[in-house]
PDB file of C-alpha atoms in Angstrom:
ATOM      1  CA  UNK L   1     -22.864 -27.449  12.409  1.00 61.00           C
ATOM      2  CA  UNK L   2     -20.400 -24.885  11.994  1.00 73.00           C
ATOM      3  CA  UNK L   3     -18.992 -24.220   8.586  1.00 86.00           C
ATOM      4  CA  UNK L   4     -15.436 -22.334   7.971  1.00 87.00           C
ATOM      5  CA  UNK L   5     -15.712 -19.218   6.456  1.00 94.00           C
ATOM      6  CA  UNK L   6     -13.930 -18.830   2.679  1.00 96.00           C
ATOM      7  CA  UNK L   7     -10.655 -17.730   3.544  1.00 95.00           C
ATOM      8  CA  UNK L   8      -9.557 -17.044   0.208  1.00 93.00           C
ATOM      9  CA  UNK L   9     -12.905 -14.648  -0.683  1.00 95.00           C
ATOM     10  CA  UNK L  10     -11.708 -12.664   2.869  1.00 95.00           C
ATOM     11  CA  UNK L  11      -9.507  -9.857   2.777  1.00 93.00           C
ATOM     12  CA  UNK L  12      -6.160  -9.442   4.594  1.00 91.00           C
ATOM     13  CA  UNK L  13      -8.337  -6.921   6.757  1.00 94.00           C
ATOM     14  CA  UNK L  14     -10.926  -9.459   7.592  1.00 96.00           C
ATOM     15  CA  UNK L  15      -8.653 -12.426   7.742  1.00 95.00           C
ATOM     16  CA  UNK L  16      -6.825 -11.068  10.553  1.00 94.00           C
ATOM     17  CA  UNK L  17      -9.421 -10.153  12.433  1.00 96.00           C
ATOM     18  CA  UNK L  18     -11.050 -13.703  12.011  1.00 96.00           C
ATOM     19  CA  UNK L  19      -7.436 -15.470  12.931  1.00 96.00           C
ATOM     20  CA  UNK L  20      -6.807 -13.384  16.128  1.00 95.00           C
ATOM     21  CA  UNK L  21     -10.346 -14.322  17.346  1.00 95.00           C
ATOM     22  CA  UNK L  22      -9.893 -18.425  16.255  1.00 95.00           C
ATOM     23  CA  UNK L  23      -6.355 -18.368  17.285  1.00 94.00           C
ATOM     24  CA  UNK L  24      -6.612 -22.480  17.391  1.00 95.00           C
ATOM     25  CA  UNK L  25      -7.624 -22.195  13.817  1.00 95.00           C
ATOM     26  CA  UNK L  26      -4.542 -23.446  11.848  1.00 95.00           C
ATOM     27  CA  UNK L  27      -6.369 -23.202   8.650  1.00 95.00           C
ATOM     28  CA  UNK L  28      -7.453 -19.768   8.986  1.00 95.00           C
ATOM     29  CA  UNK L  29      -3.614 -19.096  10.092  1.00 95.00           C
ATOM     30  CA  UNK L  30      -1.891 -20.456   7.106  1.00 95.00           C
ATOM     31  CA  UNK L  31      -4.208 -18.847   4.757  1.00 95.00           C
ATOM     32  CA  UNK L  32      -3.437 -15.202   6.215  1.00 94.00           C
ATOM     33  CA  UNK L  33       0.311 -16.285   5.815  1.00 92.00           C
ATOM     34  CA  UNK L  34      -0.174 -17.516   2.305  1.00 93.00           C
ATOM     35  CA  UNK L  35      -2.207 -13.848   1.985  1.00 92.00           C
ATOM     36  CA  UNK L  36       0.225 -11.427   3.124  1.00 89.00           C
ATOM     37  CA  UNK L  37       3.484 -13.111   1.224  1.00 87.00           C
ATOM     38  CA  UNK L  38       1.005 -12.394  -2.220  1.00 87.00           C
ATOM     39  CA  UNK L  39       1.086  -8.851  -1.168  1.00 84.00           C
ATOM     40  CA  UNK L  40       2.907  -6.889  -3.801  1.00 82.00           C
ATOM     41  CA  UNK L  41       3.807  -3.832  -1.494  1.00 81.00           C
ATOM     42  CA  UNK L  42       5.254  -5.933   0.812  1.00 74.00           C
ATOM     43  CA  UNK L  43       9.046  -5.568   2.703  1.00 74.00           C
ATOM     44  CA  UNK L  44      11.547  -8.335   2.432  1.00 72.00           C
ATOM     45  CA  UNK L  45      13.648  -7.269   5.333  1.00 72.00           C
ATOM     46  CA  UNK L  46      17.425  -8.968   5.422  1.00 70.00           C
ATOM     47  CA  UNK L  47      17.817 -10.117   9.037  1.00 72.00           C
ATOM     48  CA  UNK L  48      21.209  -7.957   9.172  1.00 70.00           C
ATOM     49  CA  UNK L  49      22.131  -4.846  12.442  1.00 68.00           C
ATOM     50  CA  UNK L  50      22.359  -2.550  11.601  1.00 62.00           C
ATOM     51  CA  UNK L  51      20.703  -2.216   8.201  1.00 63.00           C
ATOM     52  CA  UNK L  52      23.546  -2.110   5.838  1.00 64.00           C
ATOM     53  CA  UNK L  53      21.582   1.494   4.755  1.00 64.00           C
ATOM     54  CA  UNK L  54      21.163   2.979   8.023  1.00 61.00           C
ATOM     55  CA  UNK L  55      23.962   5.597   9.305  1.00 61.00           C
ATOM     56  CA  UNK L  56      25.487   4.654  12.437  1.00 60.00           C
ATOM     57  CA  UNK L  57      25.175   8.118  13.991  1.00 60.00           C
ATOM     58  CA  UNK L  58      21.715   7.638  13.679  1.00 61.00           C
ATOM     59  CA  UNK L  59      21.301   4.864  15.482  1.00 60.00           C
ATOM     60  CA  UNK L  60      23.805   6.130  18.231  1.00 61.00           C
ATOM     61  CA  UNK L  61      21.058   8.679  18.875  1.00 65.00           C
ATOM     62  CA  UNK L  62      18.228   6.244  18.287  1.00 66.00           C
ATOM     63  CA  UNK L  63      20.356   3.902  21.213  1.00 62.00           C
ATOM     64  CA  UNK L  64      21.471   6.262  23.814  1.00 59.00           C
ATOM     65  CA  UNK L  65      18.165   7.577  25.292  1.00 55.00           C
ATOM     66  CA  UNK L  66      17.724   3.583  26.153  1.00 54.00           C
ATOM     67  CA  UNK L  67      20.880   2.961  27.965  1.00 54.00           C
ATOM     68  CA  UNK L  68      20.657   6.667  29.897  1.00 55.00           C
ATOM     69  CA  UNK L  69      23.027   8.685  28.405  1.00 50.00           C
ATOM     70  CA  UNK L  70      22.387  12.357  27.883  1.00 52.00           C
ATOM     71  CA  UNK L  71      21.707  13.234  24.548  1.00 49.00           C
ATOM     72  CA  UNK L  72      22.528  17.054  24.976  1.00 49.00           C
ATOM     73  CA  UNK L  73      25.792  16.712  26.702  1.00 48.00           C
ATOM     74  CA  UNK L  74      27.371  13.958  24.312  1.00 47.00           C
ATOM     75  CA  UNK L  75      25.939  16.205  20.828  1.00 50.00           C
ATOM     76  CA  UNK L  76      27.922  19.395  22.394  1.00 46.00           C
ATOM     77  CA  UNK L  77      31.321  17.504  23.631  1.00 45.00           C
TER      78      UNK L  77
END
């Protein structure tokens, strides 16, 4: 007989680890959910691009390597 492990006495560490090898565990699953969102250092991110704090310059450069412009040429014009 195979007993479940106690999720709650795992950390986030271990609970991972034991969800991505019993991925059909749904139990194991909603207890690593119900982990992380205790976390106190955790980020809350809004959903919104660009991030309403991010300079748009910045992610002109962060962009334009992906759609093949040329960096160089476009700084110096």
């Amino acid at each position: 007989m195979n007993r479940k492990p106690n999720f709650k006495a795992m950390n986030s560490q271990e609970l991972k680890r034991y969800v991505l090898s019993h991925r059909e565990d749904d139990e194991a699953f909603h207890a690593y959910v119900d982990k992380i969102n205790e976390r106190k250092d955790r980020e809350i991110l809004s959903g919104e691009y660009p991030p309403p704090n991010l300079h748009s310059s910045a992610i002109a450069l962060a962009v334009r390597p992906q759609c093949g412009h040329n960096i160089g040429s476009s700084l110096s014009s």
